Structures are given as C-alpha cells and as structure tokens.
Tab-separated table of C-alpha atoms in Angstrom:
chain	number	residue	atom	x	y	z
A	19	MET	CA	-42.821	26.736	-49.053
A	20	SER	CA	-44.033	30.321	-48.656
A	21	GLU	CA	-42.212	33.302	-47.235
A	22	PRO	CA	-42.796	34.233	-43.585
A	23	LYS	CA	-45.818	36.516	-43.351
A	24	ARG	CA	-47.121	38.856	-40.683
A	25	LEU	CA	-50.733	39.155	-39.667
A	26	HIS	CA	-52.781	42.010	-41.078
A	27	PRO	CA	-52.095	45.304	-39.194
A	28	ALA	CA	-55.630	45.057	-37.797
A	29	GLY	CA	-54.174	42.289	-35.648
A	30	MET	CA	-52.747	45.065	-33.465
A	31	ILE	CA	-56.307	46.165	-32.687
A	32	PHE	CA	-57.168	42.658	-31.474
A	33	ASN	CA	-54.001	42.578	-29.356
A	34	ILE	CA	-54.968	45.908	-27.768
A	35	ILE	CA	-58.555	44.817	-27.113
A	36	GLN	CA	-57.414	41.538	-25.571
A	37	ALA	CA	-54.783	43.251	-23.365
A	38	ILE	CA	-57.298	45.863	-22.131
A	39	ARG	CA	-59.857	43.140	-21.408
A	40	GLN	CA	-57.289	41.222	-19.346
A	41	SER	CA	-56.096	44.337	-17.488
A	42	VAL	CA	-59.379	46.003	-16.670
A	43	PHE	CA	-60.338	43.731	-13.764
A	44	GLY	CA	-56.927	44.081	-12.151
A	45	PHE	CA	-57.010	47.850	-12.537
A	46	LEU	CA	-60.625	48.271	-11.330
A	47	PRO	CA	-59.958	47.982	-7.537
A	48	ILE	CA	-57.215	50.631	-7.802
A	49	VAL	CA	-59.629	52.938	-9.642
A	50	ILE	CA	-62.321	52.472	-6.976
A	51	ILE	CA	-59.864	53.231	-4.162
A	52	ALA	CA	-58.422	56.257	-5.998
A	53	VAL	CA	-61.864	57.678	-6.841
A	54	GLY	CA	-62.913	57.287	-3.201
A	55	ASN	CA	-59.974	59.525	-2.245
A	56	ASP	CA	-60.638	62.072	-5.028
A	57	ALA	CA	-57.407	61.076	-6.768
A	58	TRP	CA	-58.739	61.508	-10.309
A	59	PHE	CA	-55.441	62.904	-11.560
A	60	TYR	CA	-53.564	59.746	-10.617
A	61	VAL	CA	-56.293	57.544	-12.110
A	62	ILE	CA	-56.094	59.342	-15.459
A	63	LEU	CA	-52.283	59.351	-15.355
A	64	GLY	CA	-52.124	55.632	-14.517
A	65	ALA	CA	-54.706	54.741	-17.177
A	66	SER	CA	-52.802	56.759	-19.801
A	67	ILE	CA	-49.515	55.048	-18.969
A	68	LEU	CA	-51.190	51.620	-18.980
A	69	ILE	CA	-52.862	52.220	-22.353
A	70	GLY	CA	-49.578	53.509	-23.769
A	71	LEU	CA	-47.751	50.360	-22.621
A	72	ILE	CA	-50.529	48.149	-24.002
A	73	ILE	CA	-50.326	49.854	-27.406
A	74	LEU	CA	-46.518	49.559	-27.456
A	75	PHE	CA	-46.640	45.894	-26.407
A	76	SER	CA	-49.359	45.129	-28.992
A	77	VAL	CA	-47.403	46.730	-31.834
A	78	LEU	CA	-44.222	44.849	-30.906
A	79	SER	CA	-46.155	41.583	-30.554
A	80	TRP	CA	-47.656	42.053	-34.016
A	81	PHE	CA	-44.226	42.882	-35.474
A	82	ARG	CA	-42.627	39.773	-33.985
A	83	TYR	CA	-45.463	37.380	-34.966
A	84	THR	CA	-44.952	35.588	-38.275
A	85	TYR	CA	-46.344	32.456	-39.845
A	86	GLN	CA	-45.010	30.411	-42.714
A	87	LEU	CA	-46.754	27.700	-44.663
A	88	GLU	CA	-44.425	24.869	-45.613
A	89	GLU	CA	-44.996	21.689	-47.541
A	90	ASP	CA	-46.577	19.656	-44.797
A	91	GLN	CA	-46.657	22.017	-41.845
A	92	ILE	CA	-47.210	25.563	-40.659
A	93	ARG	CA	-44.487	27.327	-38.679
A	94	ILE	CA	-45.297	30.139	-36.239
A	95	GLU	CA	-42.742	32.416	-34.557
A	96	GLN	CA	-43.726	34.905	-31.878
A	97	GLY	CA	-42.488	36.638	-28.717
A	98	ILE	CA	-40.836	39.968	-27.911
A	99	LEU	CA	-38.174	39.027	-25.368
A	100	ILE	CA	-38.491	35.250	-25.558
A	101	ARG	CA	-38.882	33.883	-29.074
A	102	LYS	CA	-41.202	30.912	-29.436
A	103	LYS	CA	-41.145	28.745	-32.524
A	104	ARG	CA	-43.984	26.340	-33.096
A	105	THR	CA	-44.362	23.886	-35.911
A	106	ILE	CA	-47.719	22.223	-36.454
A	107	SER	CA	-47.768	19.276	-38.812
A	108	LYS	CA	-50.827	19.086	-41.033
A	109	HIS	CA	-51.156	15.435	-40.073
A	110	ARG	CA	-51.908	16.504	-36.479
A	111	ILE	CA	-54.479	19.120	-37.446
A	112	GLN	CA	-57.993	18.101	-36.546
A	113	SER	CA	-59.900	21.184	-37.631
A	114	ILE	CA	-59.366	24.648	-39.077
A	115	ASP	CA	-62.129	27.140	-38.350
A	116	LEU	CA	-62.589	30.572	-39.880
A	117	SER	CA	-64.570	33.290	-38.111
A	118	GLN	CA	-65.293	36.974	-38.683
A	119	ASN	CA	-66.399	39.564	-36.169
A	120	ILE	CA	-67.352	43.143	-36.995
A	121	ILE	CA	-63.746	44.387	-37.258
A	122	HIS	CA	-62.794	41.433	-39.480
A	123	ARG	CA	-65.680	42.190	-41.813
A	124	ILE	CA	-64.805	45.889	-42.069
A	125	PHE	CA	-61.275	45.041	-43.247
A	126	GLY	CA	-62.223	41.892	-45.221
A	127	LEU	CA	-60.304	39.651	-42.814
A	128	THR	CA	-60.847	36.412	-40.964
A	129	LYS	CA	-59.534	34.641	-37.873
A	130	VAL	CA	-58.004	31.208	-38.422
A	131	GLN	CA	-58.293	28.802	-35.483
A	132	ILE	CA	-56.152	25.670	-35.833
A	133	GLU	CA	-56.994	22.802	-33.520
A	134	THR	CA	-54.773	19.769	-33.161
A	135	ALA	CA	-55.366	16.309	-31.785
A	136	GLY	CA	-54.956	15.761	-28.074
A	137	SER	CA	-55.805	17.918	-25.092
A	138	ASP	CA	-52.675	20.112	-25.014
A	139	HIS	CA	-54.141	23.379	-26.230
A	140	ARG	CA	-50.738	25.091	-26.139
A	141	ILE	CA	-50.062	23.339	-29.437
A	142	ASP	CA	-53.132	24.875	-31.038
A	143	ALA	CA	-52.816	28.181	-32.834
A	144	ALA	CA	-54.969	31.158	-33.739
A	145	LEU	CA	-54.074	33.666	-36.447
A	146	SER	CA	-56.138	36.610	-35.271
A	147	ALA	CA	-56.263	38.588	-38.532
A	148	VAL	CA	-55.405	37.433	-42.034
A	149	THR	CA	-57.060	38.325	-45.312
A	150	MET	CA	-59.987	36.134	-46.314
A	151	ALA	CA	-58.014	34.875	-49.325
A	152	ASP	CA	-55.098	33.841	-47.085
A	153	GLY	CA	-57.495	32.247	-44.597
A	154	LYS	CA	-59.138	30.120	-47.288
A	155	MET	CA	-55.733	29.240	-48.719
A	156	LEU	CA	-54.518	28.062	-45.302
A	157	HIS	CA	-57.724	26.107	-44.786
A	158	ASP	CA	-57.472	24.393	-48.150
A	159	GLN	CA	-53.736	23.736	-48.060
A	160	LEU	CA	-53.640	22.386	-44.534
A	161	LYS	CA	-56.890	20.500	-44.563
A	162	TYR	CA	-57.782	19.328	-48.010
A	163	LYS	CA	-55.143	19.817	-50.707
A	164	GLN	CA	-52.411	18.186	-48.742
A	165	GLN	CA	-50.428	17.232	-51.784
A	166	ALA	CA	-48.771	19.867	-53.910
A	167	ALA	CA	-47.249	19.973	-57.298
A	168	VAL	CA	-43.647	18.752	-57.322
A	169	VAL	CA	-40.934	20.045	-59.597
A	170	ASP	CA	-38.498	17.557	-61.034
A	171	GLU	CA	-35.356	19.518	-61.727
A	172	ASN	CA	-33.993	16.884	-64.145
A	173	GLU	CA	-37.145	16.789	-66.255
A	174	GLY	CA	-37.697	20.539	-66.394
A	175	PRO	CA	-41.197	21.945	-66.023
A	176	ALA	CA	-43.459	21.303	-63.104
A	177	GLN	CA	-45.355	18.087	-63.182
A	178	GLU	CA	-48.711	18.053	-61.573
A	179	LEU	CA	-49.029	14.799	-59.707
A	180	ASN	CA	-52.465	15.315	-58.359
A	181	LYS	CA	-55.326	15.948	-60.658
A	182	GLU	CA	-58.335	17.964	-59.563
A	183	VAL	CA	-60.944	15.773	-57.983
A	184	PRO	CA	-64.432	16.577	-59.246
A	185	GLU	CA	-66.545	18.152	-56.542
A	186	LYS	CA	-69.114	15.909	-54.903
A	187	ASP	CA	-72.631	16.929	-54.169
A	188	TYR	CA	-72.352	16.842	-50.403
A	189	PRO	CA	-75.548	16.785	-48.306
A	190	GLN	CA	-76.363	20.147	-46.789
A	191	LYS	CA	-79.079	21.604	-44.541
A	192	LYS	CA	-79.955	25.216	-43.766
A	193	VAL	CA	-82.084	26.857	-41.110
A	194	THR	CA	-84.663	29.345	-42.353
A	195	PRO	CA	-85.171	32.741	-40.639
A	196	LYS	CA	-88.699	31.624	-39.700
A	197	ALA	CA	-87.316	28.575	-37.890
A	198	LEU	CA	-84.786	30.798	-36.090
A	199	ILE	CA	-87.581	33.087	-34.866
A	200	VAL	CA	-89.411	30.039	-33.509
A	201	ALA	CA	-86.152	28.766	-31.968
A	202	GLY	CA	-85.538	32.094	-30.249
A	203	SER	CA	-89.155	32.264	-29.064
A	204	THR	CA	-88.979	28.839	-27.457
A	205	SER	CA	-85.396	28.840	-26.181
A	206	GLY	CA	-84.272	29.246	-22.598
A	207	SER	CA	-82.389	32.452	-23.425
A	208	PHE	CA	-85.438	34.452	-22.293
A	209	GLY	CA	-84.961	33.139	-18.742
A	210	ILE	CA	-81.242	33.957	-18.787
A	211	ILE	CA	-81.865	37.491	-20.041
A	212	LEU	CA	-84.626	37.923	-17.442
A	213	GLY	CA	-82.173	36.839	-14.717
A	214	LEU	CA	-79.492	39.263	-15.953
A	215	PHE	CA	-82.101	42.019	-16.137
A	216	GLY	CA	-83.170	41.307	-12.549
A	217	LEU	CA	-79.540	41.342	-11.377
A	218	ALA	CA	-78.824	44.625	-13.154
A	219	PHE	CA	-82.054	46.139	-11.817
A	220	SER	CA	-81.140	45.148	-8.253
A	221	GLU	CA	-77.797	46.977	-8.602
A	222	LEU	CA	-79.286	50.186	-10.015
A	223	GLU	CA	-79.367	51.806	-6.602
A	224	THR	CA	-75.564	51.604	-6.419
A	225	PHE	CA	-74.994	53.615	-9.589
A	226	ILE	CA	-77.929	56.052	-9.660
A	227	PRO	CA	-77.773	59.134	-7.412
A	228	ASP	CA	-80.084	58.805	-4.404
A	229	ARG	CA	-82.240	61.769	-5.395
A	230	PHE	CA	-83.088	60.374	-8.854
A	231	TYR	CA	-83.535	56.840	-7.516
A	232	ASN	CA	-85.979	57.987	-4.835
A	233	GLN	CA	-87.955	60.098	-7.321
A	234	ALA	CA	-88.217	57.162	-9.728
A	235	THR	CA	-89.272	54.808	-6.928
A	236	GLU	CA	-91.950	57.220	-5.701
A	237	TRP	CA	-93.254	57.648	-9.251
A	238	VAL	CA	-93.494	53.891	-9.789
A	239	PHE	CA	-95.366	53.262	-6.527
A	240	SER	CA	-97.729	56.167	-7.189
A	241	GLN	CA	-99.041	54.501	-10.345
A	242	ALA	CA	-102.190	52.376	-10.448
A	243	VAL	CA	-101.868	48.605	-10.298
A	244	GLN	CA	-103.101	48.329	-13.883
A	245	VAL	CA	-100.277	50.591	-15.074
A	246	LEU	CA	-97.675	48.530	-13.218
A	247	ILE	CA	-99.023	45.287	-14.710
A	248	ALA	CA	-98.963	46.798	-18.207
A	249	PHE	CA	-95.414	48.043	-17.599
A	250	ALA	CA	-94.307	44.564	-16.440
A	251	ILE	CA	-95.880	42.950	-19.523
A	252	ILE	CA	-94.118	45.419	-21.829
A	253	VAL	CA	-90.774	44.707	-20.129
A	254	LEU	CA	-91.299	40.932	-20.494
A	255	ILE	CA	-92.183	41.303	-24.173
A	256	LEU	CA	-89.072	43.406	-24.786
A	257	LEU	CA	-86.892	40.810	-23.024
A	258	TRP	CA	-88.520	38.031	-25.046
A	259	MET	CA	-87.819	39.945	-28.269
A	260	LEU	CA	-84.237	40.419	-27.096
A	261	GLY	CA	-83.927	36.620	-26.715
A	262	VAL	CA	-85.263	36.128	-30.253
A	263	LEU	CA	-82.824	38.742	-31.576
A	264	GLN	CA	-79.924	36.994	-29.830
A	265	THR	CA	-80.827	33.696	-31.525
A	266	LEU	CA	-81.124	35.388	-34.926
A	267	ILE	CA	-77.703	37.028	-34.537
A	268	GLN	CA	-76.044	33.838	-33.269
A	269	TYR	CA	-77.472	31.345	-35.778
A	270	TRP	CA	-78.236	33.513	-38.823
A	271	ASN	CA	-77.755	31.617	-42.102
A	272	PHE	CA	-76.924	28.417	-40.170
A	273	THR	CA	-75.714	25.846	-42.694
A	274	ILE	CA	-74.376	22.376	-42.010
A	275	THR	CA	-72.615	20.302	-44.672
A	276	ARG	CA	-71.497	16.697	-44.434
A	277	TYR	CA	-68.139	16.019	-46.076
A	278	ASP	CA	-66.329	12.697	-46.256
A	279	LYS	CA	-64.675	12.962	-42.827
A	280	GLU	CA	-66.233	15.979	-41.126
A	281	LEU	CA	-69.202	18.228	-40.554
A	282	PHE	CA	-68.791	21.833	-41.634
A	283	ILE	CA	-70.963	24.509	-39.997
A	284	THR	CA	-71.264	28.181	-40.897
A	285	ARG	CA	-73.392	30.637	-38.935
A	286	GLY	CA	-73.612	34.140	-37.516
A	287	LEU	CA	-74.910	37.572	-38.479
A	288	LEU	CA	-72.526	40.021	-36.791
A	289	GLU	CA	-69.763	37.473	-36.265
A	290	LYS	CA	-69.559	34.870	-39.004
A	291	LYS	CA	-68.172	31.562	-37.783
A	292	GLN	CA	-67.085	28.419	-39.561
A	293	SER	CA	-66.624	25.274	-37.502
A	294	THR	CA	-65.287	21.908	-38.515
A	295	ILE	CA	-66.256	18.815	-36.540
A	296	PRO	CA	-64.244	15.682	-37.425
A	297	LEU	CA	-66.567	12.688	-37.545
A	298	LYS	CA	-64.148	10.472	-35.656
A	299	ARG	CA	-64.346	12.783	-32.633
A	300	ILE	CA	-68.131	12.641	-32.354
A	301	GLN	CA	-68.979	10.446	-29.377
A	302	ALA	CA	-72.760	10.668	-29.388
A	303	VAL	CA	-75.689	12.469	-30.971
A	304	GLY	CA	-78.239	14.133	-28.715
A	305	ILE	CA	-81.804	15.329	-29.243
A	306	LYS	CA	-83.067	17.918	-26.778
A	307	GLU	CA	-86.718	18.900	-26.318
A	308	THR	CA	-87.435	21.738	-23.901
A	309	ILE	CA	-90.745	21.832	-22.041
A	310	ILE	CA	-91.917	24.563	-24.427
A	311	ARG	CA	-90.774	22.831	-27.610
A	312	GLN	CA	-91.879	19.305	-26.732
A	313	PRO	CA	-95.657	19.952	-27.038
A	314	LEU	CA	-94.985	21.694	-30.364
A	315	GLY	CA	-93.095	18.677	-31.726
A	316	LEU	CA	-89.821	20.626	-31.997
A	317	ALA	CA	-86.288	19.686	-30.977
A	318	SER	CA	-82.646	20.671	-31.394
A	319	VAL	CA	-79.856	18.272	-32.381
A	320	TYR	CA	-76.346	18.343	-30.901
A	321	VAL	CA	-73.220	16.204	-30.802
A	322	GLU	CA	-70.874	15.298	-27.973
A	323	ILE	CA	-67.232	15.762	-29.010
A	324	ALA	CA	-64.188	14.191	-27.420
A	325	SER	CA	-61.914	16.848	-25.877
A	326	GLY	CA	-60.815	19.869	-27.921
A	327	GLU	CA	-62.019	23.439	-27.957
A	328	ILE	CA	-64.731	23.326	-30.589
A	329	GLY	CA	-67.630	25.393	-29.343
A	330	GLN	CA	-65.716	26.296	-26.211
A	331	ASN	CA	-67.887	29.340	-25.596
A	332	GLN	CA	-71.051	27.367	-25.864
A	333	ASP	CA	-72.529	24.552	-23.856
A	334	MET	CA	-70.719	21.316	-23.097
A	335	HIS	CA	-71.958	19.996	-26.426
A	336	THR	CA	-72.063	21.465	-29.927
A	337	LEU	CA	-75.333	22.257	-31.645
A	338	ILE	CA	-75.540	20.912	-35.166
A	339	PHE	CA	-79.114	22.077	-35.846
A	340	PRO	CA	-80.898	24.688	-33.711
A	341	LEU	CA	-84.486	23.628	-34.400
A	342	MET	CA	-86.424	21.140	-36.476
A	343	ARG	CA	-89.593	19.101	-36.407
A	344	LYS	CA	-88.992	15.959	-34.400
A	345	LYS	CA	-90.487	13.844	-37.183
A	346	HIS	CA	-87.746	15.116	-39.525
A	347	ILE	CA	-84.863	13.992	-37.303
A	348	PRO	CA	-84.610	10.417	-38.729
A	349	SER	CA	-84.239	11.743	-42.286
A	350	PHE	CA	-81.821	14.458	-41.103
A	351	LEU	CA	-79.550	11.850	-39.488
A	352	LYS	CA	-79.857	9.505	-42.445
A	353	GLU	CA	-78.610	12.263	-44.745
A	354	LEU	CA	-75.903	13.918	-42.617
A	355	LEU	CA	-74.965	11.323	-39.991
A	356	PRO	CA	-75.988	7.913	-41.338
A	357	GLU	CA	-73.823	6.295	-38.634
A	358	TYR	CA	-76.650	7.140	-36.218
A	359	ARG	CA	-80.347	6.428	-36.377
A	360	TYR	CA	-83.278	7.684	-34.372
A	361	GLN	CA	-86.116	5.165	-34.111
A	362	PRO	CA	-87.387	5.262	-30.513
A	363	GLU	CA	-90.276	2.873	-31.182
A	364	GLY	CA	-90.038	-0.109	-28.852
A	365	MET	CA	-88.078	1.724	-26.182
A	366	VAL	CA	-87.887	-0.151	-22.867
A	367	LYS	CA	-89.558	1.866	-20.116
A	368	LEU	CA	-89.153	1.695	-16.351
A	369	PRO	CA	-91.246	-0.752	-14.294
A	370	THR	CA	-94.086	0.672	-12.202
A	371	LYS	CA	-92.256	-0.168	-8.978
A	372	ALA	CA	-89.636	2.452	-9.931
A	373	LEU	CA	-92.181	5.290	-9.688
A	374	PRO	CA	-91.968	5.756	-5.855
A	375	TYR	CA	-88.202	6.355	-6.123
A	376	TYR	CA	-88.689	9.174	-8.629
A	377	MET	CA	-91.501	10.719	-6.572
A	378	VAL	CA	-89.549	10.585	-3.308
A	379	ARG	CA	-86.409	12.137	-4.836
A	380	THR	CA	-88.301	15.135	-6.215
A	381	VAL	CA	-90.875	15.637	-3.456
A	382	LEU	CA	-88.840	15.036	-0.289
A	383	ILE	CA	-87.299	18.509	0.206
A	384	PRO	CA	-90.416	20.537	-0.779
A	385	LEU	CA	-92.503	18.316	1.520
A	386	ILE	CA	-90.185	18.950	4.490
A	387	VAL	CA	-90.290	22.702	3.796
A	388	THR	CA	-94.086	22.568	3.606
A	389	ILE	CA	-94.352	20.811	6.973
A	390	VAL	CA	-91.967	23.292	8.644
A	391	ILE	CA	-93.787	26.339	7.269
A	392	ALA	CA	-97.188	24.819	8.124
A	393	ILE	CA	-96.075	24.459	11.753
A	394	GLN	CA	-94.579	27.952	12.010
A	395	PHE	CA	-96.714	30.015	9.567
A	396	PHE	CA	-99.815	28.015	8.703
A	397	GLU	CA	-101.399	30.802	6.642
A	398	PHE	CA	-98.472	30.694	4.165
A	399	ALA	CA	-98.308	26.901	3.866
A	400	TRP	CA	-100.132	26.986	0.522
A	401	ILE	CA	-97.004	28.397	-1.195
A	402	PRO	CA	-94.642	25.415	-0.537
A	403	LEU	CA	-97.639	23.100	-0.995
A	404	ILE	CA	-97.958	24.275	-4.602
A	405	VAL	CA	-94.218	23.687	-5.061
A	406	THR	CA	-94.660	20.160	-3.658
A	407	LEU	CA	-97.460	19.422	-6.116
A	408	LEU	CA	-95.315	20.700	-8.989
A	409	ALA	CA	-92.479	18.463	-7.758
A	410	CYS	CA	-94.888	15.492	-7.850
A	411	ILE	CA	-95.725	16.262	-11.471
A	412	TYR	CA	-92.040	16.699	-12.294
A	413	GLY	CA	-91.119	13.347	-10.719
A	414	TYR	CA	-93.921	11.589	-12.601
A	415	PHE	CA	-92.778	12.976	-15.961
A	416	GLN	CA	-89.180	12.028	-15.173
A	417	PHE	CA	-90.399	8.467	-14.601
A	418	LYS	CA	-92.485	8.418	-17.797
A	419	THR	CA	-89.650	9.821	-19.929
A	420	THR	CA	-86.804	7.553	-18.846
A	421	GLY	CA	-85.940	4.486	-20.919
A	422	TYR	CA	-83.449	2.801	-23.210
A	423	LEU	CA	-83.277	0.914	-26.489
A	424	ILE	CA	-80.552	-1.230	-28.056
A	425	GLN	CA	-80.457	-1.064	-31.843
A	426	ASP	CA	-77.667	-3.231	-33.237
A	427	GLN	CA	-74.468	-1.316	-32.353
A	428	GLN	CA	-76.201	1.715	-30.868
A	429	LEU	CA	-77.616	2.425	-27.416
A	430	LEU	CA	-80.448	4.947	-27.101
A	431	VAL	CA	-80.832	6.482	-23.642
A	432	GLN	CA	-83.680	8.845	-22.837
A	433	THR	CA	-83.821	10.894	-19.625
A	434	ARG	CA	-85.183	14.177	-18.324
A	435	THR	CA	-83.878	16.919	-16.087
A	436	ILE	CA	-86.085	19.813	-17.129
A	437	SER	CA	-85.809	19.137	-20.849
A	438	LYS	CA	-86.243	15.733	-22.434
A	439	ASP	CA	-82.860	14.480	-23.612
A	440	THR	CA	-82.294	11.536	-25.940
A	441	ALA	CA	-78.728	10.312	-26.554
A	442	LEU	CA	-77.638	7.987	-29.371
A	443	VAL	CA	-74.374	6.297	-28.372
A	444	PRO	CA	-72.486	3.858	-30.622
A	445	HIS	CA	-71.158	0.741	-28.920
A	446	LYS	CA	-67.526	1.628	-29.722
A	447	ARG	CA	-67.876	5.046	-28.063
A	448	LEU	CA	-68.938	3.752	-24.650
A	449	GLN	CA	-66.018	4.076	-22.250
A	450	SER	CA	-67.517	2.354	-19.216
A	451	LEU	CA	-70.650	0.707	-17.910
A	452	GLN	CA	-71.618	0.274	-14.265
A	453	LYS	CA	-74.434	-1.527	-12.533
A	454	LYS	CA	-75.391	-0.136	-9.118
A	455	GLN	CA	-77.746	-1.574	-6.502
A	456	HIS	CA	-78.539	-0.816	-2.883
A	457	ILE	CA	-80.413	-3.081	-0.525
A	458	LEU	CA	-83.913	-1.957	-1.579
A	459	HIS	CA	-82.972	-2.348	-5.215
A	460	ARG	CA	-81.805	-5.910	-4.615
A	461	LYS	CA	-85.063	-6.814	-2.872
A	462	GLN	CA	-87.168	-5.308	-5.662
A	463	GLY	CA	-85.069	-6.546	-8.589
A	464	LEU	CA	-84.018	-3.039	-9.663
A	465	ALA	CA	-80.664	-1.525	-10.605
A	466	THR	CA	-79.149	1.723	-11.847
A	467	LEU	CA	-77.255	1.850	-15.130
A	468	ASP	CA	-74.317	4.279	-15.391
A	469	THR	CA	-72.580	4.580	-18.765
A	470	ALA	CA	-69.971	7.140	-19.824
A	471	ILE	CA	-68.457	8.585	-22.971
A	472	LEU	CA	-65.598	10.985	-23.572
A	473	ASN	CA	-66.372	14.637	-24.115
A	474	LYS	CA	-64.642	17.975	-23.549
A	475	PHE	CA	-63.464	17.615	-19.964
A	476	VAL	CA	-64.288	14.736	-17.667
A	477	GLY	CA	-66.683	12.756	-19.793
A	478	ARG	CA	-70.442	12.594	-19.787
A	479	HIS	CA	-72.462	10.012	-17.903
A	480	PHE	CA	-75.813	8.640	-19.030
A	481	ILE	CA	-77.560	7.367	-15.905
A	482	VAL	CA	-80.805	5.407	-15.974
A	483	ARG	CA	-82.115	4.786	-12.460
A	484	GLU	CA	-84.346	1.945	-11.344
A	485	LEU	CA	-84.291	-0.245	-14.425
A	486	ARG	CA	-85.207	-3.897	-14.080
A	487	VAL	CA	-82.076	-5.803	-13.103
A	488	GLU	CA	-82.501	-8.104	-16.104
A	489	ASP	CA	-82.527	-5.038	-18.396
A	490	VAL	CA	-79.236	-3.807	-16.940
A	491	ASP	CA	-77.746	-7.293	-17.339
A	492	HIS	CA	-78.957	-7.348	-20.932
A	493	ILE	CA	-77.205	-4.010	-21.653
A	494	ALA	CA	-74.040	-5.234	-19.895
A	495	GLU	CA	-74.033	-8.365	-22.048
A	496	TRP	CA	-74.478	-6.212	-25.184
A	497	TYR	CA	-71.597	-3.988	-24.046
A	498	SER	CA	-69.306	-6.906	-23.254
A	499	TYR	CA	-66.722	-7.870	-25.826
A	500	ARG	CA	-66.881	-11.504	-24.802
A	501	GLU	CA	-67.784	-13.859	-27.597
A	502	LYS	CA	-71.433	-14.872	-27.515
A	503	PRO	CA	-72.222	-18.615	-27.350
A	504	LEU	CA	-73.539	-20.087	-30.590
C-alpha cells in the first residue's frame, strides 16, 4: 500500500482551463449585453472576479484531491465542501489509458484515464496530471502486475511469490508517415474543414468593420475571373493541406500491438495518446472504403466496442489502423485479430429484382424536385436533372455493393451509404436478428435482414434490404441456437 499522493501541481492548470471552458459560454451573453451598453468596466470587473474564484477553486480542488494505490485497488478522495471517496478494484478495471498534451509534455507528465466495466461512468476516474513514471507504475500495477511480493513476518525477509515472466514477442504494426499523408489526402476531413471555412467566411461580416468589409468586397469583385479562379484554387489547396496536417498530428507514429487480452494503441504528435481495447469488448471489425480510397485499393480498419468511453471524442467506432492496402487486410487480421477473417470471395449478392427498390429510394425526391422546377422554371431544370442522374448512379452502386457471407461462426455484411462498409460480426456478438417483409416483398420473395450488436450507446444495426427470402431464412437458421437435425 502506498501513501496518499496529490496530483502534480500542473493539475491546477488543467482545473483552471476546464473551469474557464465551462464558464465561458454562460458568461458570453452577459458580456455581449454589457458591451452593447458600453459597460466595459463592469465586464472587466466581473471577469476578474470570476477568474479569481476559478483560480481559488482550482487550487483548493487540487489540494483536496489525493489518490492511493493499495494492494488490489486504487482509492481516490476529492471534494472541497463535500468529500467523495471512491475505491476502484483492479478486478473491475477494463482499461488504463495514458495521454499527453502539450502541457503534459512540457512538465514530463501524463494523464491516466481509468475505465471500468459497465456503463456507469461516474465510477471511472481520470488523474489529470501525474509524472510519467507514476503513470506507468499505475498502469503496470493495476493492469498487469496484479500480484505483489508478500512479506511473511514469521519467516523474515520478503519472499517473491511471482517470478518475472519473460516478455513475449507480441505482434505489432505501425503506420508510416507516407501512409499518413495518403490517408490525410484521401480522408473526408477536407470536406469538414471546407464546411467550417465556409461557415466562418459567412460570419466575417459580423466581426469586420463595415468600411474594411466593403473595401475588401469591392477589391475582390474588381479582379478578373482568372484571378478569382486562381485564388479559389489556392484556398482549396491550403484547406487540403490543412486536412493532411490534421491527420499527421492526430495519427503520428500510430502503433498497434496485440497482447494476450487487449489491443494497445499509441498515437499523436502534439498530444500523445495510449488506448487499451479489451478484446472481449470488441463486437465487430469493420473495413471502410471511401469513394476516393476505393479505386486506389485503400481502406481503414475499425472496431465496434461495447459501451465505455474509449475513443469518446472520435466516431462511434474506434480506428485500429488509419490506412492500408485492402489486399493486406487478411494478413493484418490474421496477425492482430485472428478471431476475425476477411475473405469476401463467394459473397451472396442481391437478386436483380431488388434493383428497382434501390433506384426508387434514391431517385424519388430528386425526381419530384426536377418535375416541380421544370414546371415552374424550365430553363433551370437541368440542375436537379443532373442531381437525379447522380442519384441513379448512387442507387445502382448501393445495389451492387450490398451482400452477405456466412463463414463458420462469422457473418460478413457489406453495405454502402457513401463509403463502402464491410462488417465482420462473430455469431456470439449478434444481439438480435429480424426478418421484415411488406406486401410487395412477399409477392416477389424478398425480405429485409436487420441484425444488431452492442456498441457505445444504443447498439448498431446492420441492415441488408431486399435479400432473397431464402437467404434471410438461411441466416436466421445459422443464428438460431436450436440444435440442427443430423
């Protein structure tokens, strides 16, 4: 058992930053109203008092926060007026992640995120600033070296009951900087940044004085068309480079290691993160191919995780490899996740009679818009007509992509929204299976398959529409736990 310890004093900085971040939105309307009435003095006075209270509260919070590592648990005490005492047993700990942002790296610190089983995140804990040595010690003691040396008072000196286990050569994969540049070049982050840029640009008028805004607008419209096109191209290139830079910063030195019971991921340039994914919480493996990456034979690999907060700031699923050649995925899974296999050869596709359903679903709304605009503004009807043709192409590729394959105890489901998405779901991870039919389906011998697995919130559904009814029955029989006749 160790003595109670406080966080590193830099923890006060994180408390202050977090308190300011939480207060700024509540304080902003008051600032706007006060500035509108030329009450700058009161704004500065109020802000000074608020910052002073935040600093005082942060210092007291740091002073009252202690943690103590005991034999089979960690005890945390915190609270200024109301003392809270939490004890987390190491047997309930699912993962311990270490991460470093810029401030952590300046002081040689790390953040320790402890995640427990279950969905009650109030039990989880985060030590915002401890030394790297203490962080590694906590990680090792709580996660791996769960048995300590025991002293027998009658026999005298300490007797080491557990001998060091020789280190295994665990499989490991890294992403090269070249692959990250390709990943950033072909990711959807460019579109997101372009959208944010457009939103910020549309709000410029609010913040720039009218005189400067009008001068800039007049200058832009006075330029030749060629200059404006060149300017637009330069802006797009800069935004694209910004997307690449974001990927490099986020996934720099991405390394994934397979241990006996978990995947361990390290990544990040400015903020170094370590994530642990327990194997027993992985519900499915996914392979995503965007419309840019698919023709290049590239894909990213992710996992669906049951509940928990791993990757909470990311998408609904956790990326376990940002980019690789699609032909390398089978060997990647064989080495790091041999419980799953990717062999899509022989996948069962949709029958031809399913094609009209996919076309109607994608084309219906653009076609109605085209007809309305053609009646009202015939000369502009070509615009929605192009959208309708694109919707036709989209519906056709949705139809061509969709399919399934049963491989022993694994179901492969392939669908498309914009990107092509292939999910590998073990039989034991499927939570439900539904067969749906409406009257047209029954007449044509079609049905929709709806399967679900657990993930972070409400579960994820894999829906395959307009399969042959015998295919859906075949999957239902595979899913059933009834004993098969000999």
